[in-house]
PDB file of C-alpha atoms in Angstrom:
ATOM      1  CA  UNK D 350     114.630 112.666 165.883  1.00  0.00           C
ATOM      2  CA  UNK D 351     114.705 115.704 168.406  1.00  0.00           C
ATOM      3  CA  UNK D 352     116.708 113.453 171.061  1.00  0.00           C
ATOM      4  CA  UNK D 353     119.369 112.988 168.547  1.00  0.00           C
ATOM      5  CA  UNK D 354     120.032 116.082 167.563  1.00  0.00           C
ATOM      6  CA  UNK D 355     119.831 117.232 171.226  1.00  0.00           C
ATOM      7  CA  UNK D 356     122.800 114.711 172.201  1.00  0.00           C
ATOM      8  CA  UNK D 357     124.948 115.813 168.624  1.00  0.00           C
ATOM      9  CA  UNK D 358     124.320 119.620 169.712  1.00  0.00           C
ATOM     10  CA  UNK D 359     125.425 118.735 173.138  1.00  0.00           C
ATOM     11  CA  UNK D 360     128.463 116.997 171.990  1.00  0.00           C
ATOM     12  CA  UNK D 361     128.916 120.030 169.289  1.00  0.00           C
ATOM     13  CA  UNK D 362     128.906 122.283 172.438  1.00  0.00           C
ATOM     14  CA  UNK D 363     130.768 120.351 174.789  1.00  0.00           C
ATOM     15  CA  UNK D 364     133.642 119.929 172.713  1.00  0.00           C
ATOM     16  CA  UNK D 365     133.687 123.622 172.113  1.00  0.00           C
ATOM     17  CA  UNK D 366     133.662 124.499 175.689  1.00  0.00           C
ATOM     18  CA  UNK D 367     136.628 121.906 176.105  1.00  0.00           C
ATOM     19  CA  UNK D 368     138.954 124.012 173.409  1.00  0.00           C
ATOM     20  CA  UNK D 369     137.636 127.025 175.372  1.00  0.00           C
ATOM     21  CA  UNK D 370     138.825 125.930 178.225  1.00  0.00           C
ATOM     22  CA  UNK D 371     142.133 124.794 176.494  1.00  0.00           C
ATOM     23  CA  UNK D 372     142.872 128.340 175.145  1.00  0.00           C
ATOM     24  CA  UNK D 373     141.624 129.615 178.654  1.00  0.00           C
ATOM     25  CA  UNK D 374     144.864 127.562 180.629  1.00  0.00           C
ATOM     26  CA  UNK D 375     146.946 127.953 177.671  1.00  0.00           C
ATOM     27  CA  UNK D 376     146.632 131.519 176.333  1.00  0.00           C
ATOM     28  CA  UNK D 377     149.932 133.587 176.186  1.00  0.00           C
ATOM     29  CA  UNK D 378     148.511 136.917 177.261  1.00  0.00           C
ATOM     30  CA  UNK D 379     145.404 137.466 179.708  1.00  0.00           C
ATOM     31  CA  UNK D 380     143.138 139.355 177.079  1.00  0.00           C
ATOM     32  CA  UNK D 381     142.866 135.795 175.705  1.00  0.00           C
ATOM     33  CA  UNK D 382     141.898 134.133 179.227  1.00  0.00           C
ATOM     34  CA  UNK D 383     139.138 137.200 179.214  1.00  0.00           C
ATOM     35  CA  UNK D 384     137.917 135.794 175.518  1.00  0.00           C
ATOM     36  CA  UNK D 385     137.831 132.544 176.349  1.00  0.00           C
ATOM     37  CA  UNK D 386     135.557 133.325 179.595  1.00  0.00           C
ATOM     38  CA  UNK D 387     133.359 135.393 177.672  1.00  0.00           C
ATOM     39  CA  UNK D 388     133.137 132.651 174.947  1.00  0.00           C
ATOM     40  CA  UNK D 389     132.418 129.738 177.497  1.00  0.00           C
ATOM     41  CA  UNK D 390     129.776 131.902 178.999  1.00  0.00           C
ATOM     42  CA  UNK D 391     128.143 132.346 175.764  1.00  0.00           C
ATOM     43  CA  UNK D 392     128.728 127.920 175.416  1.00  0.00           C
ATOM     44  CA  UNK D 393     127.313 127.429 178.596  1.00  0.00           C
ATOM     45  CA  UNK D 394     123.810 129.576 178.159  1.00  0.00           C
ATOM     46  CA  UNK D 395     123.336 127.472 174.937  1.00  0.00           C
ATOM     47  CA  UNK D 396     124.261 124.283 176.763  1.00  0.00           C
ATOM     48  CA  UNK D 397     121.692 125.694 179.543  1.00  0.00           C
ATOM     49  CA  UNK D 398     119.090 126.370 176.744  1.00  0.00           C
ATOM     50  CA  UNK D 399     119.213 122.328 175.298  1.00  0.00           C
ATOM     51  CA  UNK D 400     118.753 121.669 178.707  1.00  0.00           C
ATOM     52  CA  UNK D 401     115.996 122.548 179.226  1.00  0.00           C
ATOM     53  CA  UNK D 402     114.427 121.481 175.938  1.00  0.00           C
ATOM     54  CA  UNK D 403     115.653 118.309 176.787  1.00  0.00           C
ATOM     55  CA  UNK D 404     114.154 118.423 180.332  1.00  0.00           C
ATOM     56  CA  UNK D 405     110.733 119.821 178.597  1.00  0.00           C
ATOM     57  CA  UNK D 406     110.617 123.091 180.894  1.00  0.00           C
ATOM     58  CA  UNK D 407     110.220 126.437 180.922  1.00  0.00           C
ATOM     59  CA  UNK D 408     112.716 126.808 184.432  1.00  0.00           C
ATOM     60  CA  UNK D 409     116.136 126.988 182.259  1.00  0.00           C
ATOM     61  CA  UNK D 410     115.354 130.150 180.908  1.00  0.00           C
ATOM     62  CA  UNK D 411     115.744 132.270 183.653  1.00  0.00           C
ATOM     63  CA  UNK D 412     118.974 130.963 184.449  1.00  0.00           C
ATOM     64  CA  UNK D 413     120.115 131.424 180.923  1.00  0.00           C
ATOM     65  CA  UNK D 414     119.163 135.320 180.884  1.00  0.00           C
ATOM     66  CA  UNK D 415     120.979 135.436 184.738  1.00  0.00           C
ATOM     67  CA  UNK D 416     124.242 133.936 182.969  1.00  0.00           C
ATOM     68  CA  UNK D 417     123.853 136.258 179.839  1.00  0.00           C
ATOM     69  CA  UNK D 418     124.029 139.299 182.112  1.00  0.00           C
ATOM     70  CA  UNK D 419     126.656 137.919 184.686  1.00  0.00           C
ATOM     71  CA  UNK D 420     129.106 137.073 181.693  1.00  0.00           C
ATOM     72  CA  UNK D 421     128.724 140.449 179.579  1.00  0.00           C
ATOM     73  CA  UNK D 422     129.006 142.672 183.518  1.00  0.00           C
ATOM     74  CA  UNK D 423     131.950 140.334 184.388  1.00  0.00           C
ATOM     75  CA  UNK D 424     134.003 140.869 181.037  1.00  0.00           C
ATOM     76  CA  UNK D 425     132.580 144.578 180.894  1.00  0.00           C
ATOM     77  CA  UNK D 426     134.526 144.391 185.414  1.00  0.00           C
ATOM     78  CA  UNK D 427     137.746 142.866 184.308  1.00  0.00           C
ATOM     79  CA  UNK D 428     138.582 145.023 181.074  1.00  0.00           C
ATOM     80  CA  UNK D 429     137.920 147.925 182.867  1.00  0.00           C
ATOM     81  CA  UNK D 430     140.344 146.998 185.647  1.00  0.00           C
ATOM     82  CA  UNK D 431     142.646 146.272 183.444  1.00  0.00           C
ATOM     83  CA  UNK D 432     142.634 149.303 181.629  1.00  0.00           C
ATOM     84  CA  UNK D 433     142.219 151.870 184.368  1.00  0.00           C
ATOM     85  CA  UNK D 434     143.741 149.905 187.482  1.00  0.00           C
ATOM     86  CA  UNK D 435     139.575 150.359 189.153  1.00  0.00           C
ATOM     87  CA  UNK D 436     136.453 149.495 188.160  1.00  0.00           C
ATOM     88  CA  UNK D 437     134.036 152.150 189.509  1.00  0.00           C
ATOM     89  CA  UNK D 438     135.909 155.348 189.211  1.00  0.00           C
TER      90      UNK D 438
ATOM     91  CA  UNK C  25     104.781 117.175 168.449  1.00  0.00           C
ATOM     92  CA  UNK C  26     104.310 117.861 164.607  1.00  0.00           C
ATOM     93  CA  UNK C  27     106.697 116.646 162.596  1.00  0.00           C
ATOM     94  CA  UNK C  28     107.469 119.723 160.432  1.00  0.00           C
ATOM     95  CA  UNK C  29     107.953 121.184 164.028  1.00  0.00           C
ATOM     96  CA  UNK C  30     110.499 119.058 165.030  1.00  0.00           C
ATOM     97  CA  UNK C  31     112.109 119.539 161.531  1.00  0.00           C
ATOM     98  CA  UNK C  32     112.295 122.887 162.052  1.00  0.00           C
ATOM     99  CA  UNK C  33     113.716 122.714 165.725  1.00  0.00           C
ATOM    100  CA  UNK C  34     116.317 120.261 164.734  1.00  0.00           C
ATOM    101  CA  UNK C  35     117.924 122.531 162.126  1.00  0.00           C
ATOM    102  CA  UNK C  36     118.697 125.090 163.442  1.00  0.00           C
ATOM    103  CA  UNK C  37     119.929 123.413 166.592  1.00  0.00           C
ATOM    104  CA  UNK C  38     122.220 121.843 164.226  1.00  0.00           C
ATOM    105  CA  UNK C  39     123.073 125.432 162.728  1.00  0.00           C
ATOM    106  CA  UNK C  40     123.401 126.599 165.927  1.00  0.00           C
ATOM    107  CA  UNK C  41     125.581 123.588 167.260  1.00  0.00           C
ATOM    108  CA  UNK C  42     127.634 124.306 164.274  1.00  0.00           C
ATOM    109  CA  UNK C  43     128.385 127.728 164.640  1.00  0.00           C
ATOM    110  CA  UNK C  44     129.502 127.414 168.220  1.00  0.00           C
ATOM    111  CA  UNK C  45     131.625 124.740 167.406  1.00  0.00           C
ATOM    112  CA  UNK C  46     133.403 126.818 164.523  1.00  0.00           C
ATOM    113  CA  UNK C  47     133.132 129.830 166.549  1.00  0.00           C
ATOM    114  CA  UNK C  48     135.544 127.621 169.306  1.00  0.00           C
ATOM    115  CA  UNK C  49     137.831 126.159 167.139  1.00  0.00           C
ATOM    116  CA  UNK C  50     138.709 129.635 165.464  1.00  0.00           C
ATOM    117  CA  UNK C  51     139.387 130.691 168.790  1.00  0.00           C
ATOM    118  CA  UNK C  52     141.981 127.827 169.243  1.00  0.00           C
ATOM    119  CA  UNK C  53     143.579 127.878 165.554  1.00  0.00           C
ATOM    120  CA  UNK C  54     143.908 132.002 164.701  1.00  0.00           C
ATOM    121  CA  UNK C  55     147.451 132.957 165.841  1.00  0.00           C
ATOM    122  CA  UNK C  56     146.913 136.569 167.368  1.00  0.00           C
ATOM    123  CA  UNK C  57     144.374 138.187 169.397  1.00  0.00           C
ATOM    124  CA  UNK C  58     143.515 140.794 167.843  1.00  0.00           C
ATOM    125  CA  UNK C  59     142.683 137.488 164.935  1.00  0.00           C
ATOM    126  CA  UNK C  60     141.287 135.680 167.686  1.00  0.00           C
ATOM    127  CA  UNK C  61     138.503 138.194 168.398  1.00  0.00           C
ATOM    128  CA  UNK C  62     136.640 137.840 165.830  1.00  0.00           C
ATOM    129  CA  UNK C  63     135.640 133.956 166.110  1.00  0.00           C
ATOM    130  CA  UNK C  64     133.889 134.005 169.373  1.00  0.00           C
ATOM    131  CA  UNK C  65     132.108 137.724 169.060  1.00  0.00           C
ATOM    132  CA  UNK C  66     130.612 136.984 165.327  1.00  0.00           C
ATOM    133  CA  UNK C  67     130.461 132.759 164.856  1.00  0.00           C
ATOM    134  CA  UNK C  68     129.364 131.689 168.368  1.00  0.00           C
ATOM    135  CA  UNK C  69     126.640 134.798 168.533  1.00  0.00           C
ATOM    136  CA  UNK C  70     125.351 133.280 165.071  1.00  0.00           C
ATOM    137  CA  UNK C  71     125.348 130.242 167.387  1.00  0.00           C
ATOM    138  CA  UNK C  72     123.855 131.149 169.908  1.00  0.00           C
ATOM    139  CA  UNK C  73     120.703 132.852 167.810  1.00  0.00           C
ATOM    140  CA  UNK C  74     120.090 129.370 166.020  1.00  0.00           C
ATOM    141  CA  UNK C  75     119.914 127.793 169.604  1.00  0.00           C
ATOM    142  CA  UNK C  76     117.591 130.704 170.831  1.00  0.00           C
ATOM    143  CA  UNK C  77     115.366 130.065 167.942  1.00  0.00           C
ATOM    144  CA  UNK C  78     114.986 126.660 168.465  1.00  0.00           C
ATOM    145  CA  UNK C  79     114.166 127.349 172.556  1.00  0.00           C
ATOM    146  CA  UNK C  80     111.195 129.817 171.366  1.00  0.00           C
ATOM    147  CA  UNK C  81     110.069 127.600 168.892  1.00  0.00           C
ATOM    148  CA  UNK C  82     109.838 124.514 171.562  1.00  0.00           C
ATOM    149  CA  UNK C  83     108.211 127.012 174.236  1.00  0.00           C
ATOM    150  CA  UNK C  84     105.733 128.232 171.920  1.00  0.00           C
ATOM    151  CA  UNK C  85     104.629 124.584 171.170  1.00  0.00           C
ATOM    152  CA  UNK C  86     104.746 123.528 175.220  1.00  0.00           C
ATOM    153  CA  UNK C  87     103.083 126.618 176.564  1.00  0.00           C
ATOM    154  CA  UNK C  88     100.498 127.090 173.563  1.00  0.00           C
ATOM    155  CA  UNK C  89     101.380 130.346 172.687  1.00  0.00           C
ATOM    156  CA  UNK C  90     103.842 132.481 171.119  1.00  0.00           C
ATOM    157  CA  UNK C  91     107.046 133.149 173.257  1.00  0.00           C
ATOM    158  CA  UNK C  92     109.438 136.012 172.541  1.00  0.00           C
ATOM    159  CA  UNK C  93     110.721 135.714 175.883  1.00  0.00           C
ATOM    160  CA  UNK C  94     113.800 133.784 174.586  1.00  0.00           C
ATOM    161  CA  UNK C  95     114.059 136.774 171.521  1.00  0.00           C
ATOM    162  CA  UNK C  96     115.142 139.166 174.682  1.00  0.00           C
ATOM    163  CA  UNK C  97     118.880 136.724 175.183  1.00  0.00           C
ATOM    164  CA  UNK C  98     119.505 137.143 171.583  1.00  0.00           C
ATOM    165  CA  UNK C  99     118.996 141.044 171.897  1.00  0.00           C
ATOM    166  CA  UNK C 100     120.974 140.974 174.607  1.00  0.00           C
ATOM    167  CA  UNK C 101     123.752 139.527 173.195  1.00  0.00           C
ATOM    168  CA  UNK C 102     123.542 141.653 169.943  1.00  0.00           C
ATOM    169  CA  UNK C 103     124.113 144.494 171.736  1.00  0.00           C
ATOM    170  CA  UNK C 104     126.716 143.461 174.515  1.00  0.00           C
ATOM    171  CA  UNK C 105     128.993 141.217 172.381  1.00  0.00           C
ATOM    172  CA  UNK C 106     130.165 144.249 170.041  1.00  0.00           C
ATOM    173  CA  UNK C 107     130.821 146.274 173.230  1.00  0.00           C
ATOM    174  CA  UNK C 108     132.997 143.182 174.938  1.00  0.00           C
ATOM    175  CA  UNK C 109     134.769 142.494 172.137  1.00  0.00           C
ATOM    176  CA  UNK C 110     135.677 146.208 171.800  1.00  0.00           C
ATOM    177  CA  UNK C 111     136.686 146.513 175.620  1.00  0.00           C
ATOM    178  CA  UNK C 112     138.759 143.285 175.188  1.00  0.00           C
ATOM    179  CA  UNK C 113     140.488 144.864 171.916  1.00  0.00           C
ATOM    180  CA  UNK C 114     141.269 147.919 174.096  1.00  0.00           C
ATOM    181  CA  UNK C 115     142.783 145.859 176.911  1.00  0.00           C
ATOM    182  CA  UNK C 116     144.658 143.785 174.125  1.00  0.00           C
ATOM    183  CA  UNK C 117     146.046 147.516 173.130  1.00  0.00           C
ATOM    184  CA  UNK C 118     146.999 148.600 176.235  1.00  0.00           C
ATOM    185  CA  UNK C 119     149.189 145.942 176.526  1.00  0.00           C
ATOM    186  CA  UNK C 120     150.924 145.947 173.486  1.00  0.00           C
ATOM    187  CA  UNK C 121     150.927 142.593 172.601  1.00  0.00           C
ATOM    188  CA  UNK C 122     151.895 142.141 169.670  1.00  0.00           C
ATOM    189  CA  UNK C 123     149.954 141.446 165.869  1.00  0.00           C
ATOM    190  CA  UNK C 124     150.943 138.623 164.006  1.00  0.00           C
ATOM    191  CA  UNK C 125     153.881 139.186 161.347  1.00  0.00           C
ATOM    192  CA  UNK C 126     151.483 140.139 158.258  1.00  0.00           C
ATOM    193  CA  UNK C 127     149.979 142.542 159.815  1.00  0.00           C
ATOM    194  CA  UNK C 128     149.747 145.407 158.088  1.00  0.00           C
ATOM    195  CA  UNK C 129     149.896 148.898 159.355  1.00  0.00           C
ATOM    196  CA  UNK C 130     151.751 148.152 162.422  1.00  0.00           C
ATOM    197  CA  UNK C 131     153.051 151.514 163.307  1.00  0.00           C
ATOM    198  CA  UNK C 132     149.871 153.103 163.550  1.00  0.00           C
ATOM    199  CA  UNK C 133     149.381 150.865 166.996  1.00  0.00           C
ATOM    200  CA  UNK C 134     150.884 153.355 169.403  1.00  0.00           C
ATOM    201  CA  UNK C 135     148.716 156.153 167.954  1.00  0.00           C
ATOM    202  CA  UNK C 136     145.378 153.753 168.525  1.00  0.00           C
ATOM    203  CA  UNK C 137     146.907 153.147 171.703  1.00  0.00           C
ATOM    204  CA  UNK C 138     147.215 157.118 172.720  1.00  0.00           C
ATOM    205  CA  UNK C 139     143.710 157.636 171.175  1.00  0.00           C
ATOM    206  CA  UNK C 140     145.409 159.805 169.016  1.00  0.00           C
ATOM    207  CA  UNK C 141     144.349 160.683 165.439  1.00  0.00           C
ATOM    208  CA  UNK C 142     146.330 158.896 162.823  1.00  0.00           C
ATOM    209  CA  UNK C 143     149.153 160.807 160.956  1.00  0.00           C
ATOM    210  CA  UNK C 144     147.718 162.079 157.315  1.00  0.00           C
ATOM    211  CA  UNK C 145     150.148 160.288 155.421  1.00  0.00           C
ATOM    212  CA  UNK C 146     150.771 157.043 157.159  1.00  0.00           C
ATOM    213  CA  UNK C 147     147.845 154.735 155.734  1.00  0.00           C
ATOM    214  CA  UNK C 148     148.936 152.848 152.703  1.00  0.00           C
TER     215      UNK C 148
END
């Protein structure tokens, strides 16, 4: 029963990241583009996470908590340069 | 594994799953940004704690013992998507883009956008 909901989650997920991506190419102003990356960061630590209860390891977790931080310091880098024209002032 | 476990694990990776999903689409569908904001910061967090839960619940039952480890991303995340999603708001105001139509309160914009204090008689 657990493999099947592991491939339904990961087709849940992958779909999501796909209309992420979609708003990411299409969006009309670039605050959008800087949603969508911070949403498909968020899809990809839980795609990570299935991962690695799929692969029955521990490993994936790290890398999870690596992309968590990345993704909120990278939004947190590009709002503030495009608010104040720098990021460490 | 125990069955009730794997009961337990599969819901709310399904929940989880769900949420994302919904959290995505509402992304794609609202019309405006300042609309769009709120999918991704409140649905796909929801998401993403259902998913988290389900990680600590398969740890515990590999490694033998309790792990909170995986609690530490979903505190993470409770405390930086708020701040994101305000920074991204900001941004979204600096620009002036503009609301949808309905919007109400529309004039009040360019004083949020000065970080001045509204006028006393301009909320309706």
């Amino acid at each position: 029963m657990l493999n099947i909901t592991i491939i339904a989650v990961a087709i849940c997920i992958c779909i999501a990241l796909i209309l992420n991506l979609w708003r990411l190419l299409k969006g009309p102003t670039i605050s959008d583009r800087i949603l969508a990356l911070d949403t498909m960061y968020i899809n990809a630590i839980a795609l990570i996470l299935l991962y690695g209860i799929h692969a029955r390891s521990s490993l994936y977790f790290e890398a999870a908590v690596l992309i968590a931080m990345l993704g909120f310091v990278s939004t947190a880098a590009l709002c503030k340069y495009l608010l104040r024209g720098d990021i460490i002032e | 594994m125990p069955f009730y476990l794997e009961i337990i694990i599969s819901v709310s990776l399904l929940t989880g799953g769900v949420f994302l999903l919904v959290g995505s689409y509402g992304l794609v569908r609202l019309p405006d940004i300042y609309m769009r904001l709120h999918s991704p910061t409140k649905a796909s967090t929801l998401g993403i704690t259902g998913v988290l839960i389900a990680s600590m619940f398969f740890q515990s039952h590999l490694k033998g013992f309790l792990s909170i480890q995986e609690l530490l991303i979903t505190l993470f995340l409770f405390i930086t998507a708020p701040v994101a999603a305000n920074m991204i708001a900001k941004t979204a105001l600096h620009h002036s883009n503009k609301p949808a139509e309905k919007t109400q309160n529309q004039a009040l914009m360019d004083t949020i956008r000065d970080r001045e204090s509204p006028p006393s008689n301009s909320i309706k």
